[in-house]
GROMACS .gro file of C-alpha atoms in nm:
model
  367
    1MET     CA    1   0.000   0.000   0.000
    2ASN     CA    2   0.156   0.333  -0.102
    3ALA     CA    3   0.180   0.637   0.124
    4MET     CA    4  -0.106   0.816  -0.041
    5MET     CA    5  -0.335   0.518  -0.003
    6ARG     CA    6  -0.234   0.483   0.362
    7ARG     CA    7  -0.346   0.841   0.422
    8VAL     CA    8  -0.688   0.761   0.277
    9VAL     CA    9  -0.719   0.452   0.498
   10ILE     CA   10  -0.599   0.639   0.805
   11GLY     CA   11  -0.844   0.919   0.728
   12THR     CA   12  -1.124   0.664   0.707
   13ALA     CA   13  -1.032   0.515   1.042
   14ALA     CA   14  -1.006   0.855   1.209
   15VAL     CA   15  -1.349   0.964   1.092
   16SER     CA   16  -1.498   0.628   1.190
   17MET     CA   17  -1.356   0.659   1.543
   18ALA     CA   18  -1.497   1.008   1.571
   19LEU     CA   19  -1.837   0.885   1.458
   20SER     CA   20  -1.842   0.620   1.730
   21MET     CA   21  -1.810   0.901   1.985
   22ALA     CA   22  -2.080   1.120   1.828
   23ALA     CA   23  -2.432   1.158   1.969
   24CYS     CA   24  -2.701   0.902   1.879
   25GLY     CA   25  -2.970   0.899   1.601
   26LYS     CA   26  -3.196   0.701   1.340
   27ALA     CA   27  -3.153   0.749   0.968
   28GLY     CA   28  -3.490   0.716   0.808
   29GLY     CA   29  -3.634   0.829   0.478
   30ASP     CA   30  -3.716   0.649   0.157
   31LYS     CA   31  -3.430   0.411   0.080
   32ASN     CA   32  -3.526   0.401  -0.288
   33ALA     CA   33  -3.565   0.773  -0.341
   34ALA     CA   34  -3.391   0.881  -0.661
   35SER     CA   35  -3.653   1.131  -0.781
   36ALA     CA   36  -3.669   1.507  -0.748
   37ALA     CA   37  -3.900   1.500  -0.444
   38PRO     CA   38  -3.751   1.484  -0.094
   39SER     CA   39  -3.843   1.183   0.117
   40ALA     CA   40  -3.968   1.153   0.474
   41ALA     CA   41  -4.055   1.439   0.709
   42GLY     CA   42  -3.855   1.693   0.907
   43GLY     CA   43  -3.823   1.690   1.284
   44ALA     CA   44  -3.619   1.798   1.585
   45LYS     CA   45  -3.328   1.584   1.468
   46SER     CA   46  -3.377   1.591   1.094
   47ILE     CA   47  -3.101   1.612   0.836
   48GLY     CA   48  -3.157   1.686   0.469
   49LEU     CA   49  -2.940   1.538   0.195
   50LEU     CA   50  -2.949   1.688  -0.155
   51LEU     CA   51  -2.737   1.524  -0.425
   52PRO     CA   52  -2.690   1.681  -0.769
   53GLU     CA   53  -2.755   1.415  -1.033
   54ASN     CA   54  -2.793   1.046  -1.103
   55ALA     CA   55  -2.604   1.017  -1.433
   56THR     CA   56  -2.283   0.966  -1.236
   57THR     CA   57  -2.335   0.632  -1.064
   58ARG     CA   58  -2.150   0.718  -0.742
   59TYR     CA   59  -2.426   0.939  -0.598
   60GLU     CA   60  -2.706   0.682  -0.584
   61GLN     CA   61  -2.491   0.372  -0.539
   62LEU     CA   62  -2.229   0.500  -0.295
   63ASP     CA   63  -2.273   0.847  -0.144
   64LYS     CA   64  -2.640   0.821  -0.051
   65PRO     CA   65  -2.634   0.480   0.122
   66LEU     CA   66  -2.303   0.556   0.295
   67ILE     CA   67  -2.428   0.886   0.437
   68GLU     CA   68  -2.755   0.721   0.544
   69ALA     CA   69  -2.568   0.442   0.722
   70GLN     CA   70  -2.329   0.677   0.897
   71VAL     CA   71  -2.604   0.911   1.014
   72LYS     CA   72  -2.790   0.609   1.154
   73ALA     CA   73  -2.477   0.487   1.331
   74ALA     CA   74  -2.401   0.829   1.478
   75CYS     CA   75  -2.755   0.934   1.562
   76PRO     CA   76  -3.020   0.660   1.591
   77ASP     CA   77  -3.301   0.907   1.665
   78CYS     CA   78  -3.226   1.128   1.364
   79THR     CA   79  -3.418   1.119   1.038
   80LEU     CA   80  -3.263   1.172   0.694
   81ASP     CA   81  -3.465   1.336   0.418
   82TYR     CA   82  -3.322   1.277   0.069
   83ALA     CA   83  -3.366   1.416  -0.282
   84ASN     CA   84  -3.172   1.408  -0.608
   85ALA     CA   85  -3.187   1.709  -0.842
   86ALA     CA   86  -3.128   1.501  -1.158
   87GLY     CA   87  -2.890   1.767  -1.290
   88SER     CA   88  -3.132   2.061  -1.258
   89ALA     CA   89  -3.030   2.368  -1.055
   90ALA     CA   90  -3.393   2.485  -1.057
   91THR     CA   91  -3.509   2.151  -0.917
   92GLN     CA   92  -3.245   2.167  -0.646
   93ALA     CA   93  -3.354   2.518  -0.547
   94GLN     CA   94  -3.709   2.387  -0.506
   95GLN     CA   95  -3.578   2.096  -0.301
   96VAL     CA   96  -3.406   2.339  -0.063
   97SER     CA   97  -3.736   2.524  -0.024
   98THR     CA   98  -3.913   2.196   0.050
   99MET     CA   99  -3.652   2.102   0.310
  100ILE     CA  100  -3.697   2.442   0.476
  101THR     CA  101  -4.073   2.394   0.488
  102LYS     CA  102  -4.034   2.045   0.633
  103GLY     CA  103  -3.818   2.184   0.911
  104VAL     CA  104  -3.484   2.008   0.866
  105LYS     CA  105  -3.217   2.135   1.105
  106VAL     CA  106  -2.906   2.055   0.899
  107LEU     CA  107  -2.876   2.036   0.522
  108ILE     CA  108  -2.601   1.849   0.334
  109VAL     CA  109  -2.588   1.990  -0.020
  110ASP     CA  110  -2.389   1.878  -0.323
  111ALA     CA  111  -2.472   2.169  -0.550
  112VAL     CA  112  -2.569   2.131  -0.914
  113ASP     CA  113  -2.462   2.492  -0.967
  114SER     CA  114  -2.249   2.640  -0.691
  115ALA     CA  115  -2.339   3.001  -0.774
  116ALA     CA  116  -2.709   2.953  -0.850
  117ILE     CA  117  -2.771   2.786  -0.514
  118LYS     CA  118  -2.632   3.079  -0.313
  119SER     CA  119  -2.971   3.244  -0.251
  120SER     CA  120  -3.126   2.910  -0.151
  121ILE     CA  121  -2.852   2.850   0.103
  122GLN     CA  122  -2.899   3.200   0.240
  123GLY     CA  123  -3.271   3.130   0.272
  124ALA     CA  124  -3.202   2.811   0.465
  125VAL     CA  125  -2.954   2.982   0.697
  126ASP     CA  126  -3.202   3.264   0.758
  127LYS     CA  127  -3.439   2.997   0.894
  128GLY     CA  128  -3.172   2.869   1.133
  129ILE     CA  129  -3.065   2.571   0.921
  130LYS     CA  130  -2.696   2.478   0.917
  131VAL     CA  131  -2.563   2.392   0.572
  132ILE     CA  132  -2.277   2.156   0.484
  133ALA     CA  133  -2.130   2.178   0.134
  134TYR     CA  134  -2.060   1.822   0.021
  135ASP     CA  135  -1.808   1.738  -0.252
  136ARG     CA  136  -1.861   2.077  -0.424
  137LEU     CA  137  -1.809   2.410  -0.245
  138ALA     CA  138  -2.139   2.595  -0.278
  139GLN     CA  139  -2.150   2.972  -0.249
  140GLY     CA  140  -2.319   3.137   0.046
  141PRO     CA  141  -2.293   3.105   0.426
  142VAL     CA  142  -2.221   2.733   0.461
  143SER     CA  143  -2.099   2.603   0.797
  144ALA     CA  144  -1.856   2.339   0.670
  145TYR     CA  145  -1.724   2.178   0.354
  146VAL     CA  146  -1.603   1.823   0.296
  147SER     CA  147  -1.445   1.707  -0.028
  148TYR     CA  148  -1.120   1.590  -0.184
  149ASP     CA  149  -0.828   1.808  -0.286
  150ASN     CA  150  -0.975   1.879  -0.628
  151GLU     CA  151  -0.680   2.058  -0.783
  152LYS     CA  152  -0.472   1.756  -0.684
  153VAL     CA  153  -0.724   1.538  -0.871
  154GLY     CA  154  -0.647   1.732  -1.190
  155GLU     CA  155  -0.274   1.705  -1.127
  156LEU     CA  156  -0.303   1.328  -1.089
  157GLN     CA  157  -0.505   1.306  -1.411
  158GLY     CA  158  -0.253   1.514  -1.602
  159GLN     CA  159   0.042   1.315  -1.470
  160ALA     CA  160  -0.130   0.984  -1.550
  161LEU     CA  161  -0.176   1.103  -1.907
  162LEU     CA  162   0.190   1.203  -1.937
  163ASP     CA  163   0.301   0.871  -1.788
  164ALA     CA  164   0.085   0.680  -2.036
  165LEU     CA  165   0.222   0.881  -2.327
  166GLY     CA  166   0.582   0.816  -2.226
  167ALA     CA  167   0.820   0.929  -2.499
  168LYS     CA  168   0.524   1.054  -2.702
  169ALA     CA  169   0.470   1.334  -2.449
  170THR     CA  170   0.621   1.620  -2.649
  171PRO     CA  171   0.526   1.988  -2.684
  172THR     CA  172   0.376   1.912  -3.025
  173ALA     CA  173   0.167   1.611  -2.915
  174ASN     CA  174  -0.201   1.700  -2.962
  175ILE     CA  175  -0.419   1.643  -2.658
  176VAL     CA  176  -0.797   1.664  -2.658
  177MET     CA  177  -0.926   1.800  -2.327
  178ILE     CA  178  -1.285   1.731  -2.218
  179ASN     CA  179  -1.357   1.919  -1.897
  180GLY     CA  180  -1.652   1.898  -1.659
  181ASP     CA  181  -1.950   2.128  -1.626
  182ASP     CA  182  -1.849   2.493  -1.578
  183ALA     CA  183  -2.127   2.530  -1.318
  184ASP     CA  184  -1.942   2.281  -1.096
  185PRO     CA  185  -1.661   2.456  -0.902
  186ASN     CA  186  -1.472   2.126  -0.884
  187ALA     CA  187  -1.451   2.118  -1.264
  188ALA     CA  188  -1.251   2.441  -1.263
  189MET     CA  189  -1.011   2.296  -1.006
  190PHE     CA  190  -0.969   1.969  -1.199
  191LYS     CA  191  -0.898   2.174  -1.510
  192ALA     CA  192  -0.648   2.401  -1.330
  193GLY     CA  193  -0.464   2.104  -1.183
  194ALA     CA  194  -0.445   1.927  -1.518
  195HIS     CA  195  -0.319   2.236  -1.700
  196LYS     CA  196  -0.058   2.286  -1.427
  197VAL     CA  197   0.091   1.947  -1.519
  198LEU     CA  198   0.026   1.934  -1.893
  199ASP     CA  199   0.098   2.287  -2.017
  200GLY     CA  200   0.432   2.310  -2.195
  201LYS     CA  201   0.478   1.934  -2.203
  202VAL     CA  202   0.204   1.860  -2.457
  203LYS     CA  203  -0.019   2.071  -2.680
  204ILE     CA  204  -0.382   2.119  -2.578
  205ALA     CA  205  -0.514   2.122  -2.933
  206TYR     CA  206  -0.885   2.100  -2.855
  207GLU     CA  207  -1.061   2.185  -2.526
  208GLN     CA  208  -1.432   2.179  -2.450
  209SER     CA  209  -1.674   2.111  -2.163
  210GLY     CA  210  -1.843   1.773  -2.169
  211LEU     CA  211  -2.102   1.877  -1.905
  212TRP     CA  212  -2.038   1.547  -1.716
  213LYS     CA  213  -2.237   1.366  -1.989
  214ASP     CA  214  -2.105   1.073  -2.194
  215THR     CA  215  -2.314   1.178  -2.494
  216VAL     CA  216  -2.173   1.532  -2.493
  217ALA     CA  217  -1.818   1.405  -2.445
  218ASN     CA  218  -1.870   1.168  -2.739
  219GLN     CA  219  -1.987   1.457  -2.957
  220LYS     CA  220  -1.695   1.678  -2.855
  221VAL     CA  221  -1.433   1.411  -2.921
  222THR     CA  222  -1.594   1.329  -3.256
  223ALA     CA  223  -1.566   1.698  -3.347
  224ALA     CA  224  -1.202   1.699  -3.232
  225ILE     CA  225  -1.125   1.400  -3.454
  226THR     CA  226  -1.281   1.582  -3.751
  227GLN     CA  227  -1.086   1.898  -3.673
  228LEU     CA  228  -0.746   1.747  -3.596
  229GLY     CA  229  -0.751   1.419  -3.786
  230ALA     CA  230  -0.752   1.071  -3.635
  231ALA     CA  231  -0.377   1.027  -3.679
  232ASN     CA  232  -0.300   1.355  -3.503
  233ILE     CA  233  -0.445   1.285  -3.158
  234ALA     CA  234  -0.197   1.163  -2.896
  235GLY     CA  235  -0.432   1.136  -2.598
  236VAL     CA  236  -0.754   1.250  -2.436
  237TYR     CA  237  -0.798   1.413  -2.098
  238SER     CA  238  -1.147   1.327  -1.971
  239ALA     CA  239  -1.240   1.484  -1.637
  240ASN     CA  240  -1.443   1.183  -1.518
  241ASP     CA  241  -1.523   0.820  -1.596
  242GLY     CA  242  -1.875   0.888  -1.719
  243MET     CA  243  -1.746   1.111  -1.997
  244ALA     CA  244  -1.457   0.873  -2.059
  245GLY     CA  245  -1.715   0.615  -2.165
  246GLY     CA  246  -1.837   0.846  -2.441
  247VAL     CA  247  -1.478   0.931  -2.532
  248ALA     CA  248  -1.381   0.563  -2.560
  249THR     CA  249  -1.678   0.493  -2.788
  250ALA     CA  250  -1.586   0.782  -3.017
  251LEU     CA  251  -1.223   0.673  -3.036
  252LYS     CA  252  -1.313   0.309  -3.100
  253GLY     CA  253  -1.538   0.414  -3.388
  254GLN     CA  254  -1.236   0.572  -3.558
  255ASN     CA  255  -0.992   0.292  -3.464
  256ILE     CA  256  -0.794   0.531  -3.242
  257ASN     CA  257  -0.606   0.378  -2.951
  258VAL     CA  258  -0.461   0.651  -2.727
  259PRO     CA  259  -0.443   0.714  -2.350
  260VAL     CA  260  -0.768   0.833  -2.187
  261THR     CA  261  -0.801   0.962  -1.831
  262GLY     CA  262  -1.100   0.958  -1.595
  263GLN     CA  263  -1.212   1.004  -1.237
  264ASP     CA  264  -1.443   0.850  -0.973
  265ALA     CA  265  -1.332   0.487  -1.008
  266GLU     CA  266  -1.670   0.392  -1.155
  267LEU     CA  267  -1.725   0.023  -1.221
  268ALA     CA  268  -1.741   0.073  -1.598
  269GLY     CA  269  -1.428   0.289  -1.585
  270LEU     CA  270  -1.235   0.020  -1.399
  271GLN     CA  271  -1.345  -0.236  -1.655
  272ARG     CA  272  -1.231  -0.009  -1.938
  273ILE     CA  273  -0.892   0.022  -1.766
  274LEU     CA  274  -0.867  -0.356  -1.754
  275ALA     CA  275  -0.972  -0.383  -2.119
  276GLY     CA  276  -0.732  -0.109  -2.230
  277SER     CA  277  -0.978   0.151  -2.364
  278GLN     CA  278  -0.915   0.382  -2.066
  279THR     CA  279  -0.575   0.439  -1.908
  280SER     CA  280  -0.646   0.577  -1.562
  281THR     CA  281  -0.900   0.704  -1.314
  282VAL     CA  282  -0.880   0.889  -0.984
  283TYR     CA  283  -1.009   0.714  -0.675
  284LYS     CA  284  -1.176   0.938  -0.419
  285ALA     CA  285  -1.277   0.686  -0.155
  286PRO     CA  286  -1.645   0.762  -0.086
  287LYS     CA  287  -1.653   0.623   0.267
  288PRO     CA  288  -1.433   0.880   0.446
  289GLU     CA  289  -1.608   1.166   0.265
  290ALA     CA  290  -1.954   1.032   0.355
  291GLU     CA  291  -1.851   0.959   0.712
  292ALA     CA  292  -1.715   1.310   0.754
  293ALA     CA  293  -2.034   1.467   0.618
  294ALA     CA  294  -2.246   1.257   0.854
  295LYS     CA  295  -2.029   1.344   1.153
  296LEU     CA  296  -2.038   1.715   1.070
  297ALA     CA  297  -2.418   1.703   1.035
  298VAL     CA  298  -2.462   1.531   1.371
  299ASP     CA  299  -2.215   1.768   1.537
  300LEU     CA  300  -2.408   2.067   1.405
  301LEU     CA  301  -2.734   1.916   1.532
  302ASN     CA  302  -2.576   1.891   1.875
  303GLY     CA  303  -2.419   2.236   1.873
  304LYS     CA  304  -2.063   2.106   1.850
  305ALA     CA  305  -1.780   2.283   1.670
  306VAL     CA  306  -1.711   2.161   1.317
  307THR     CA  307  -1.344   2.256   1.335
  308ASP     CA  308  -1.253   1.931   1.511
  309THR     CA  309  -1.320   1.759   1.176
  310ALA     CA  310  -1.293   2.046   0.926
  311THR     CA  311  -0.942   2.154   1.020
  312ALA     CA  312  -0.856   2.336   0.695
  313SER     CA  313  -1.015   2.641   0.533
  314SER     CA  314  -1.147   2.706   0.182
  315THR     CA  315  -1.275   3.023   0.017
  316SER     CA  316  -1.591   2.984  -0.192
  317GLY     CA  317  -1.679   3.173  -0.508
  318SER     CA  318  -1.881   3.416  -0.295
  319GLY     CA  319  -1.574   3.496  -0.084
  320ASP     CA  320  -1.690   3.306   0.224
  321LYS     CA  321  -1.418   3.133   0.424
  322VAL     CA  322  -1.542   2.787   0.515
  323PRO     CA  323  -1.399   2.529   0.761
  324SER     CA  324  -1.302   2.238   0.538
  325LEU     CA  325  -1.187   1.878   0.530
  326LEU     CA  326  -0.997   1.801   0.211
  327LEU     CA  327  -0.911   1.434   0.163
  328THR     CA  328  -0.633   1.291  -0.052
  329PRO     CA  329  -0.719   1.135  -0.393
  330VAL     CA  330  -0.534   0.839  -0.546
  331SER     CA  331  -0.442   0.781  -0.911
  332VAL     CA  332  -0.544   0.434  -1.034
  333THR     CA  333  -0.409   0.248  -1.336
  334LYS     CA  334  -0.407  -0.118  -1.428
  335ALA     CA  335  -0.079  -0.153  -1.238
  336ASN     CA  336  -0.220  -0.054  -0.897
  337LEU     CA  337  -0.589  -0.133  -0.939
  338SER     CA  338  -0.552  -0.443  -0.722
  339SER     CA  339  -0.381  -0.257  -0.436
  340THR     CA  340  -0.626   0.036  -0.437
  341VAL     CA  341  -0.993  -0.010  -0.522
  342ILE     CA  342  -0.981  -0.390  -0.504
  343ALA     CA  343  -0.802  -0.385  -0.168
  344ASP     CA  344  -1.053  -0.126  -0.045
  345LYS     CA  345  -1.343  -0.348  -0.161
  346LEU     CA  346  -1.507  -0.060  -0.345
  347TYR     CA  347  -1.695  -0.318  -0.553
  348PRO     CA  348  -1.719  -0.694  -0.515
  349THR     CA  349  -1.448  -0.848  -0.732
  350GLU     CA  350  -1.706  -1.057  -0.915
  351LYS     CA  351  -1.880  -0.738  -1.030
  352ILE     CA  352  -1.559  -0.611  -1.185
  353CYS     CA  353  -1.434  -0.943  -1.319
  354THR     CA  354  -1.740  -1.057  -1.510
  355ALA     CA  355  -1.703  -1.311  -1.789
  356ASP     CA  356  -1.612  -1.038  -2.038
  357PHE     CA  357  -1.327  -0.916  -1.817
  358ALA     CA  358  -1.212  -1.240  -1.652
  359ALA     CA  359  -0.902  -1.275  -1.869
  360ALA     CA  360  -0.807  -0.909  -1.818
  361CYS     CA  361  -0.852  -0.947  -1.442
  362ALA     CA  362  -0.630  -1.253  -1.437
  363ALA     CA  363  -0.363  -1.069  -1.636
  364ALA     CA  364  -0.379  -0.783  -1.383
  365GLY     CA  365  -0.339  -1.027  -1.093
  366ILE     CA  366  -0.698  -0.982  -0.971
  367LYS     CA  367  -0.857  -1.301  -0.841
   0.00000   0.00000   0.00000
């Protein structure tokens, strides 16, 4: 286990220990809620959870159940109201209003649009609700922020692309860059980190936003192929695994085999890494992030200081300085897939190594 991975594991253990000491509660709500409408009802110990979209598989499959479980463990008599904005900032604003009306005391928000949600957060705070920015730093008077070091994510992506290019990484090597949604503050940090590593070492010949959608990323890469020529593309920077799927499809259609980056360690992304159509991803272990958000929410319910957990500080787009916990991401390639996400049991091995990927798993030393 490398040093970076040890820090993730140690961070997980530290948050877990802190949770065991937190006050008690009961996570309720609709376990199957994936629609725009919040579930359950508010109460004296009610926490609201608003996630941004369901196109990226991590939110419904990992973040939501992990936060629910950790709130239940930390506070058995708490309730958790949940809603997913399905990628709509307007829907999320309405969900905040609904949570206010229902009387939640703490709101965990992963913003669709960090700027657009500012007035909604102010409205919640005006009603005495404490707001935690989760994964993305929303604008407005939030009490705490938990995420990963997002500029570091971009640096890891850029370095993974250079490593995959090897001797082909020259100042004239054309790179296609597909960034995330401009409304997501993390996307700007991923982009900044990647440029920090790539600029001057390769040529960013085509750069567009893929809006976190595989279909849009596919369209953008197809346009890049038309503009630059199939033989003139050395690699593709994709800001996440979802878009990397669309990128891989576009490249395969033109018989182009070049390095492709990603992020989130999605199941399909890991399988593409094993198969060779994606080179790397970035693993942001969901458990420590979810555990930290749950602990912060319970602490706020109980009037405890958030700075015991959120020991750093971040400045949002609205200029607010926010107590923050920034965790350490890990770059994943075929070479260390077994010692990272497999060792962490992110997914059952049988889900990764299906019949179509059994040979690739065996070659990578995954049993």
